[in-house]
mmCIF file with all atom_site columns, C-alpha atoms and ligand atoms in Angstrom:
data_model
loop_
_atom_site.group_PDB
_atom_site.id
_atom_site.type_symbol
_atom_site.label_atom_id
_atom_site.label_alt_id
_atom_site.label_comp_id
_atom_site.label_asym_id
_atom_site.label_entity_id
_atom_site.label_seq_id
_atom_site.pdbx_PDB_ins_code
_atom_site.Cartn_x
_atom_site.Cartn_y
_atom_site.Cartn_z
_atom_site.occupancy
_atom_site.B_iso_or_equiv
_atom_site.pdbx_formal_charge
_atom_site.auth_seq_id
_atom_site.auth_comp_id
_atom_site.auth_asym_id
_atom_site.auth_atom_id
_atom_site.pdbx_PDB_model_num
ATOM   1   C CA . MET A 1 1   ? -0.585  4.842   -20.711 1.00 54.00 ? 1   MET A CA 1
ATOM   2   C CA . ALA A 1 2   ? -0.409  1.989   -18.229 1.00 82.00 ? 2   ALA A CA 1
ATOM   3   C CA . GLN A 1 3   ? -1.817  2.690   -14.796 1.00 94.00 ? 3   GLN A CA 1
ATOM   4   C CA . SER A 1 4   ? 0.493   2.880   -11.822 1.00 98.00 ? 4   SER A CA 1
ATOM   5   C CA . VAL A 1 5   ? -0.190  2.768   -8.111  1.00 98.00 ? 5   VAL A CA 1
ATOM   6   C CA . LEU A 1 6   ? 2.026   3.456   -5.100  1.00 98.00 ? 6   LEU A CA 1
ATOM   7   C CA . PHE A 1 7   ? 0.903   2.352   -1.627  1.00 99.00 ? 7   PHE A CA 1
ATOM   8   C CA . VAL A 1 8   ? 2.264   4.364   1.286   1.00 99.00 ? 8   VAL A CA 1
ATOM   9   C CA . CYS A 1 9   ? 2.397   3.697   5.048   1.00 98.00 ? 9   CYS A CA 1
ATOM   10  C CA . LEU A 1 10  ? 4.850   4.830   7.736   1.00 98.00 ? 10  LEU A CA 1
ATOM   11  C CA . GLY A 1 11  ? 7.685   2.306   7.699   1.00 98.00 ? 11  GLY A CA 1
ATOM   12  C CA . ASN A 1 12  ? 7.101   0.411   4.406   1.00 98.00 ? 12  ASN A CA 1
ATOM   13  C CA . ILE A 1 13  ? 7.642   -2.886  6.202   1.00 98.00 ? 13  ILE A CA 1
ATOM   14  C CA . CYS A 1 14  ? 4.075   -3.899  7.167   1.00 98.00 ? 14  CYS A CA 1
ATOM   15  C CA . ARG A 1 15  ? 0.954   -2.419  5.576   1.00 98.00 ? 15  ARG A CA 1
ATOM   16  C CA . SER A 1 16  ? 2.112   -1.014  2.241   1.00 98.00 ? 16  SER A CA 1
ATOM   17  C CA . PRO A 1 17  ? 4.254   -4.066  1.360   1.00 98.00 ? 17  PRO A CA 1
ATOM   18  C CA . LEU A 1 18  ? 1.191   -6.241  2.030   1.00 98.00 ? 18  LEU A CA 1
ATOM   19  C CA . ALA A 1 19  ? -0.910  -3.928  -0.153  1.00 99.00 ? 19  ALA A CA 1
ATOM   20  C CA . GLU A 1 20  ? 1.747   -4.090  -2.895  1.00 99.00 ? 20  GLU A CA 1
ATOM   21  C CA . GLY A 1 21  ? 1.759   -7.900  -2.733  1.00 98.00 ? 21  GLY A CA 1
ATOM   22  C CA . ALA A 1 22  ? -2.040  -8.155  -2.786  1.00 98.00 ? 22  ALA A CA 1
ATOM   23  C CA . MET A 1 23  ? -2.267  -5.650  -5.661  1.00 98.00 ? 23  MET A CA 1
ATOM   24  C CA . ARG A 1 24  ? 0.340   -7.446  -7.781  1.00 98.00 ? 24  ARG A CA 1
ATOM   25  C CA . ASP A 1 25  ? -1.547  -10.692 -7.211  1.00 98.00 ? 25  ASP A CA 1
ATOM   26  C CA . ALA A 1 26  ? -4.913  -9.108  -8.082  1.00 98.00 ? 26  ALA A CA 1
ATOM   27  C CA . ALA A 1 27  ? -3.429  -7.426  -11.189 1.00 97.00 ? 27  ALA A CA 1
ATOM   28  C CA . ILE A 1 28  ? -2.181  -10.776 -12.505 1.00 97.00 ? 28  ILE A CA 1
ATOM   29  C CA . ARG A 1 29  ? -5.520  -12.462 -11.840 1.00 96.00 ? 29  ARG A CA 1
ATOM   30  C CA . HIS A 1 30  ? -7.419  -9.612  -13.528 1.00 96.00 ? 30  HIS A CA 1
ATOM   31  C CA . GLY A 1 31  ? -4.980  -9.395  -16.458 1.00 96.00 ? 31  GLY A CA 1
ATOM   32  C CA . LEU A 1 32  ? -4.133  -5.762  -15.703 1.00 97.00 ? 32  LEU A CA 1
ATOM   33  C CA . ASP A 1 33  ? -1.116  -3.880  -17.048 1.00 96.00 ? 33  ASP A CA 1
ATOM   34  C CA . LEU A 1 34  ? -0.411  -2.141  -13.747 1.00 97.00 ? 34  LEU A CA 1
ATOM   35  C CA . HIS A 1 35  ? 2.839   -0.874  -12.253 1.00 98.00 ? 35  HIS A CA 1
ATOM   36  C CA . VAL A 1 36  ? 2.745   -1.452  -8.471  1.00 98.00 ? 36  VAL A CA 1
ATOM   37  C CA . ASP A 1 37  ? 5.123   -0.237  -5.770  1.00 98.00 ? 37  ASP A CA 1
ATOM   38  C CA . SER A 1 38  ? 5.124   0.829   -2.113  1.00 98.00 ? 38  SER A CA 1
ATOM   39  C CA . ALA A 1 39  ? 6.968   3.301   0.098   1.00 98.00 ? 39  ALA A CA 1
ATOM   40  C CA . GLY A 1 40  ? 6.982   4.766   3.597   1.00 98.00 ? 40  GLY A CA 1
ATOM   41  C CA . THR A 1 41  ? 6.824   8.348   4.805   1.00 98.00 ? 41  THR A CA 1
ATOM   42  C CA . GLY A 1 42  ? 9.674   7.474   7.197   1.00 98.00 ? 42  GLY A CA 1
ATOM   43  C CA . ASN A 1 43  ? 13.152  6.143   6.413   1.00 97.00 ? 43  ASN A CA 1
ATOM   44  C CA . TRP A 1 44  ? 13.795  4.061   9.584   1.00 97.00 ? 44  TRP A CA 1
ATOM   45  C CA . HIS A 1 45  ? 13.640  0.749   7.731   1.00 97.00 ? 45  HIS A CA 1
ATOM   46  C CA . SER A 1 46  ? 15.049  1.725   4.314   1.00 98.00 ? 46  SER A CA 1
ATOM   47  C CA . GLY A 1 47  ? 16.531  -1.251  2.496   1.00 98.00 ? 47  GLY A CA 1
ATOM   48  C CA . GLN A 1 48  ? 14.907  -3.815  4.788   1.00 98.00 ? 48  GLN A CA 1
ATOM   49  C CA . ALA A 1 49  ? 12.659  -6.667  3.678   1.00 98.00 ? 49  ALA A CA 1
ATOM   50  C CA . PRO A 1 50  ? 9.056   -6.598  4.954   1.00 98.00 ? 50  PRO A CA 1
ATOM   51  C CA . ASP A 1 51  ? 8.465   -7.566  8.594   1.00 98.00 ? 51  ASP A CA 1
ATOM   52  C CA . ARG A 1 52  ? 8.713   -11.345 9.121   1.00 98.00 ? 52  ARG A CA 1
ATOM   53  C CA . ARG A 1 53  ? 5.082   -11.471 10.256  1.00 98.00 ? 53  ARG A CA 1
ATOM   54  C CA . ALA A 1 54  ? 3.926   -9.628  7.120   1.00 98.00 ? 54  ALA A CA 1
ATOM   55  C CA . ARG A 1 55  ? 5.895   -12.049 4.935   1.00 98.00 ? 55  ARG A CA 1
ATOM   56  C CA . ALA A 1 56  ? 4.277   -14.985 6.730   1.00 98.00 ? 56  ALA A CA 1
ATOM   57  C CA . ALA A 1 57  ? 0.731   -13.589 6.422   1.00 98.00 ? 57  ALA A CA 1
ATOM   58  C CA . ALA A 1 58  ? 1.140   -13.029 2.671   1.00 98.00 ? 58  ALA A CA 1
ATOM   59  C CA . LEU A 1 59  ? 2.822   -16.386 2.109   1.00 98.00 ? 59  LEU A CA 1
ATOM   60  C CA . ALA A 1 60  ? -0.050  -18.141 3.887   1.00 97.00 ? 60  ALA A CA 1
ATOM   61  C CA . ALA A 1 61  ? -2.212  -16.773 1.050   1.00 97.00 ? 61  ALA A CA 1
ATOM   62  C CA . GLY A 1 62  ? 0.306   -17.853 -1.590  1.00 98.00 ? 62  GLY A CA 1
ATOM   63  C CA . VAL A 1 63  ? 1.880   -14.427 -2.123  1.00 98.00 ? 63  VAL A CA 1
ATOM   64  C CA . ASP A 1 64  ? 5.652   -14.006 -1.672  1.00 98.00 ? 64  ASP A CA 1
ATOM   65  C CA . ILE A 1 65  ? 6.603   -10.453 -0.653  1.00 98.00 ? 65  ILE A CA 1
ATOM   66  C CA . SER A 1 66  ? 10.092  -11.335 0.606   1.00 98.00 ? 66  SER A CA 1
ATOM   67  C CA . GLY A 1 67  ? 11.826  -9.706  -2.382  1.00 98.00 ? 67  GLY A CA 1
ATOM   68  C CA . GLN A 1 68  ? 10.585  -6.227  -1.495  1.00 98.00 ? 68  GLN A CA 1
ATOM   69  C CA . ALA A 1 69  ? 12.894  -3.613  0.047   1.00 98.00 ? 69  ALA A CA 1
ATOM   70  C CA . ALA A 1 70  ? 11.639  -0.650  2.081   1.00 98.00 ? 70  ALA A CA 1
ATOM   71  C CA . ARG A 1 71  ? 12.166  2.846   0.758   1.00 98.00 ? 71  ARG A CA 1
ATOM   72  C CA . GLN A 1 72  ? 11.042  6.353   1.643   1.00 98.00 ? 72  GLN A CA 1
ATOM   73  C CA . ILE A 1 73  ? 8.672   8.204   -0.666  1.00 98.00 ? 73  ILE A CA 1
ATOM   74  C CA . ALA A 1 74  ? 10.433  10.739  -2.916  1.00 98.00 ? 74  ALA A CA 1
ATOM   75  C CA . GLN A 1 75  ? 9.215   13.857  -4.703  1.00 97.00 ? 75  GLN A CA 1
ATOM   76  C CA . ALA A 1 76  ? 9.671   12.039  -8.027  1.00 97.00 ? 76  ALA A CA 1
ATOM   77  C CA . ASP A 1 77  ? 6.951   9.550   -7.006  1.00 98.00 ? 77  ASP A CA 1
ATOM   78  C CA . PHE A 1 78  ? 4.374   12.312  -7.300  1.00 98.00 ? 78  PHE A CA 1
ATOM   79  C CA . ALA A 1 79  ? 5.258   12.622  -11.004 1.00 97.00 ? 79  ALA A CA 1
ATOM   80  C CA . SER A 1 80  ? 5.736   8.962   -11.871 1.00 97.00 ? 80  SER A CA 1
ATOM   81  C CA . PHE A 1 81  ? 2.638   7.390   -10.279 1.00 98.00 ? 81  PHE A CA 1
ATOM   82  C CA . ASN A 1 82  ? -0.902  8.229   -11.311 1.00 95.00 ? 82  ASN A CA 1
ATOM   83  C CA . HIS A 1 83  ? -2.410  6.818   -8.112  1.00 98.00 ? 83  HIS A CA 1
ATOM   84  C CA . ILE A 1 84  ? -0.905  7.193   -4.636  1.00 98.00 ? 84  ILE A CA 1
ATOM   85  C CA . VAL A 1 85  ? -2.856  5.371   -1.927  1.00 98.00 ? 85  VAL A CA 1
ATOM   86  C CA . ALA A 1 86  ? -2.293  6.067   1.787   1.00 99.00 ? 86  ALA A CA 1
ATOM   87  C CA . MET A 1 87  ? -2.853  3.251   4.262   1.00 99.00 ? 87  MET A CA 1
ATOM   88  C CA . GLU A 1 88  ? -3.983  5.646   7.035   1.00 98.00 ? 88  GLU A CA 1
ATOM   89  C CA . ARG A 1 89  ? -5.325  9.163   7.360   1.00 98.00 ? 89  ARG A CA 1
ATOM   90  C CA . GLY A 1 90  ? -2.161  10.579  8.945   1.00 98.00 ? 90  GLY A CA 1
ATOM   91  C CA . VAL A 1 91  ? -0.166  9.401   5.952   1.00 98.00 ? 91  VAL A CA 1
ATOM   92  C CA . LEU A 1 92  ? -2.722  10.896  3.547   1.00 98.00 ? 92  LEU A CA 1
ATOM   93  C CA . ALA A 1 93  ? -2.379  14.262  5.312   1.00 98.00 ? 93  ALA A CA 1
ATOM   94  C CA . GLU A 1 94  ? 1.400   14.074  5.085   1.00 98.00 ? 94  GLU A CA 1
ATOM   95  C CA . LEU A 1 95  ? 1.297   13.160  1.386   1.00 98.00 ? 95  LEU A CA 1
ATOM   96  C CA . ASP A 1 96  ? -1.022  16.078  0.754   1.00 98.00 ? 96  ASP A CA 1
ATOM   97  C CA . ALA A 1 97  ? 1.419   18.382  2.552   1.00 98.00 ? 97  ALA A CA 1
ATOM   98  C CA . ILE A 1 98  ? 4.544   17.266  0.661   1.00 97.00 ? 98  ILE A CA 1
ATOM   99  C CA . ARG A 1 99  ? 2.945   16.826  -2.756  1.00 97.00 ? 99  ARG A CA 1
ATOM   100 C CA . PRO A 1 100 ? 4.402   19.190  -5.399  1.00 96.00 ? 100 PRO A CA 1
ATOM   101 C CA . ASP A 1 101 ? 1.908   21.691  -6.841  1.00 95.00 ? 101 ASP A CA 1
ATOM   102 C CA . ASP A 1 102 ? 2.315   20.314  -10.356 1.00 95.00 ? 102 ASP A CA 1
ATOM   103 C CA . SER A 1 103 ? 1.649   16.674  -9.396  1.00 95.00 ? 103 SER A CA 1
ATOM   104 C CA . ALA A 1 104 ? -1.214  15.060  -11.292 1.00 94.00 ? 104 ALA A CA 1
ATOM   105 C CA . ALA A 1 105 ? -1.166  11.976  -9.050  1.00 97.00 ? 105 ALA A CA 1
ATOM   106 C CA . ARG A 1 106 ? -4.519  11.107  -7.512  1.00 97.00 ? 106 ARG A CA 1
ATOM   107 C CA . LEU A 1 107 ? -4.196  10.724  -3.739  1.00 98.00 ? 107 LEU A CA 1
ATOM   108 C CA . SER A 1 108 ? -6.652  8.529   -1.870  1.00 98.00 ? 108 SER A CA 1
ATOM   109 C CA . LEU A 1 109 ? -7.170  6.643   1.377   1.00 98.00 ? 109 LEU A CA 1
ATOM   110 C CA . PHE A 1 110 ? -6.896  2.873   0.945   1.00 98.00 ? 110 PHE A CA 1
ATOM   111 C CA . LEU A 1 111 ? -10.130 1.895   2.703   1.00 98.00 ? 111 LEU A CA 1
ATOM   112 C CA . ASP A 1 112 ? -12.077 4.609   0.849   1.00 98.00 ? 112 ASP A CA 1
ATOM   113 C CA . HIS A 1 113 ? -12.036 2.055   -1.989  1.00 98.00 ? 113 HIS A CA 1
ATOM   114 C CA . VAL A 1 114 ? -13.807 -0.570  0.149   1.00 98.00 ? 114 VAL A CA 1
ATOM   115 C CA . ALA A 1 115 ? -17.580 -0.387  0.587   1.00 96.00 ? 115 ALA A CA 1
ATOM   116 C CA . GLY A 1 116 ? -18.514 0.175   4.206   1.00 97.00 ? 116 GLY A CA 1
ATOM   117 C CA . ARG A 1 117 ? -14.945 1.038   5.295   1.00 98.00 ? 117 ARG A CA 1
ATOM   118 C CA . GLN A 1 118 ? -14.702 4.609   3.986   1.00 98.00 ? 118 GLN A CA 1
ATOM   119 C CA . GLY A 1 119 ? -12.699 7.006   6.145   1.00 98.00 ? 119 GLY A CA 1
ATOM   120 C CA . GLU A 1 120 ? -11.033 4.209   8.111   1.00 98.00 ? 120 GLU A CA 1
ATOM   121 C CA . ASP A 1 121 ? -7.341  3.494   8.608   1.00 98.00 ? 121 ASP A CA 1
ATOM   122 C CA . VAL A 1 122 ? -5.717  0.146   7.935   1.00 98.00 ? 122 VAL A CA 1
ATOM   123 C CA . ALA A 1 123 ? -4.613  -0.383  11.543  1.00 95.00 ? 123 ALA A CA 1
ATOM   124 C CA . ASP A 1 124 ? -0.870  -0.592  12.131  1.00 97.00 ? 124 ASP A CA 1
ATOM   125 C CA . PRO A 1 125 ? -0.099  -4.236  13.054  1.00 98.00 ? 125 PRO A CA 1
ATOM   126 C CA . TYR A 1 126 ? 3.568   -3.509  13.861  1.00 97.00 ? 126 TYR A CA 1
ATOM   127 C CA . TYR A 1 127 ? 3.223   -3.369  17.650  1.00 96.00 ? 127 TYR A CA 1
ATOM   128 C CA . GLY A 1 128 ? 0.696   -6.228  17.819  1.00 96.00 ? 128 GLY A CA 1
ATOM   129 C CA . ASP A 1 129 ? 0.816   -9.998  17.363  1.00 94.00 ? 129 ASP A CA 1
ATOM   130 C CA . ASP A 1 130 ? 0.740   -12.333 14.356  1.00 94.00 ? 130 ASP A CA 1
ATOM   131 C CA . ALA A 1 131 ? -3.064  -12.332 14.260  1.00 95.00 ? 131 ALA A CA 1
ATOM   132 C CA . GLY A 1 132 ? -3.052  -8.610  13.501  1.00 97.00 ? 132 GLY A CA 1
ATOM   133 C CA . PHE A 1 133 ? -1.133  -9.263  10.308  1.00 98.00 ? 133 PHE A CA 1
ATOM   134 C CA . LEU A 1 134 ? -3.784  -11.729 9.116   1.00 97.00 ? 134 LEU A CA 1
ATOM   135 C CA . ILE A 1 135 ? -6.408  -9.005  9.612   1.00 98.00 ? 135 ILE A CA 1
ATOM   136 C CA . THR A 1 136 ? -4.196  -6.580  7.673   1.00 98.00 ? 136 THR A CA 1
ATOM   137 C CA . TRP A 1 137 ? -3.825  -9.123  4.879   1.00 98.00 ? 137 TRP A CA 1
ATOM   138 C CA . GLU A 1 138 ? -7.610  -9.538  4.621   1.00 98.00 ? 138 GLU A CA 1
ATOM   139 C CA . GLU A 1 139 ? -8.046  -5.760  4.481   1.00 98.00 ? 139 GLU A CA 1
ATOM   140 C CA . VAL A 1 140 ? -5.449  -5.240  1.773   1.00 98.00 ? 140 VAL A CA 1
ATOM   141 C CA . ARG A 1 141 ? -6.726  -8.210  -0.218  1.00 98.00 ? 141 ARG A CA 1
ATOM   142 C CA . THR A 1 142 ? -10.251 -6.743  -0.194  1.00 98.00 ? 142 THR A CA 1
ATOM   143 C CA . GLY A 1 143 ? -8.938  -3.304  -1.141  1.00 98.00 ? 143 GLY A CA 1
ATOM   144 C CA . ALA A 1 144 ? -6.755  -4.689  -3.919  1.00 98.00 ? 144 ALA A CA 1
ATOM   145 C CA . GLU A 1 145 ? -9.779  -6.467  -5.420  1.00 98.00 ? 145 GLU A CA 1
ATOM   146 C CA . ALA A 1 146 ? -11.747 -3.208  -5.349  1.00 97.00 ? 146 ALA A CA 1
ATOM   147 C CA . LEU A 1 147 ? -8.871  -1.316  -6.962  1.00 98.00 ? 147 LEU A CA 1
ATOM   148 C CA . ALA A 1 148 ? -8.448  -4.022  -9.605  1.00 97.00 ? 148 ALA A CA 1
ATOM   149 C CA . ALA A 1 149 ? -12.117 -3.594  -10.526 1.00 96.00 ? 149 ALA A CA 1
ATOM   150 C CA . LEU A 1 150 ? -11.611 0.176   -10.699 1.00 94.00 ? 150 LEU A CA 1
ATOM   151 C CA . PHE A 1 151 ? -8.536  -0.133  -12.918 1.00 92.00 ? 151 PHE A CA 1
ATOM   152 C CA . SER A 1 152 ? -10.300 -2.684  -15.135 1.00 91.00 ? 152 SER A CA 1
ATOM   153 C CA . HIS A 1 153 ? -12.902 -0.086  -15.999 1.00 83.00 ? 153 HIS A CA 1
ATOM   154 C CA . SER A 1 154 ? -10.602 2.891   -16.505 1.00 75.00 ? 154 SER A CA 1
HETATM 155 P P1 . 4NP B 2 .   ? 4.005   0.165   8.626   1.00 80.69 ? 201 4NP B P1 1
HETATM 156 O O1 . 4NP B 2 .   ? 4.261   -0.198  10.161  1.00 80.69 ? 201 4NP B O1 1
HETATM 157 O O2 . 4NP B 2 .   ? 3.850   1.665   8.554   1.00 80.69 ? 201 4NP B O2 1
HETATM 158 O O3 . 4NP B 2 .   ? 2.735   -0.549  8.319   1.00 80.69 ? 201 4NP B O3 1
HETATM 159 O O4 . 4NP B 2 .   ? 5.198   -0.352  7.877   1.00 80.69 ? 201 4NP B O4 1
HETATM 160 C C1 . 4NP B 2 .   ? 5.270   0.429   10.919  1.00 80.69 ? 201 4NP B C1 1
HETATM 161 C C2 . 4NP B 2 .   ? 6.522   -0.129  10.913  1.00 80.69 ? 201 4NP B C2 1
HETATM 162 C C3 . 4NP B 2 .   ? 7.519   0.475   11.658  1.00 80.69 ? 201 4NP B C3 1
HETATM 163 C C4 . 4NP B 2 .   ? 7.241   1.623   12.388  1.00 80.69 ? 201 4NP B C4 1
HETATM 164 C C5 . 4NP B 2 .   ? 5.977   2.182   12.363  1.00 80.69 ? 201 4NP B C5 1
HETATM 165 C C6 . 4NP B 2 .   ? 4.989   1.570   11.629  1.00 80.69 ? 201 4NP B C6 1
HETATM 166 N N1 . 4NP B 2 .   ? 8.270   2.198   13.160  1.00 80.69 ? 201 4NP B N1 1
HETATM 167 O O5 . 4NP B 2 .   ? 7.999   3.207   13.842  1.00 80.69 ? 201 4NP B O5 1
HETATM 168 O O6 . 4NP B 2 .   ? 9.408   1.719   13.124  1.00 80.69 ? 201 4NP B O6 1
#
């Protein structure tokens, strides 16, 4: 069965859309058959495209995330994805709390996949400036590379 990964943050307009874009890009470059999506724990921005600053940061690296639309995580996601990756610890705790007992999805923290960054949150750039989004892009790009290597070997 093909692998699938869902990235989850709070609003699904900044961090997880960037992670989705970086992961899709890495999957293509690594020749992976990988289903990639993202969602938020909240529904405040449902239906919206990623934040303008997130779109710009990704596009500066050649990745277009403008076609994404925010959505809230649903119970069905715990059955349909085999990997669910939280962008911060608070989100991981919430996912753990709402996860159905029969879910086989593997939950993890995004930066736990990056050497030297274990246990850390991808900082929320939403209330900051444009530069914060470039830092977020670098973090998700590094994490997506690490995940691509993991999926290549599994
Ligand atoms: P994200 O950033 O979780 O990385 O998408 C946020 C975007 C919006 C809000 C919080 C975080 N908000 O409260 O509206």
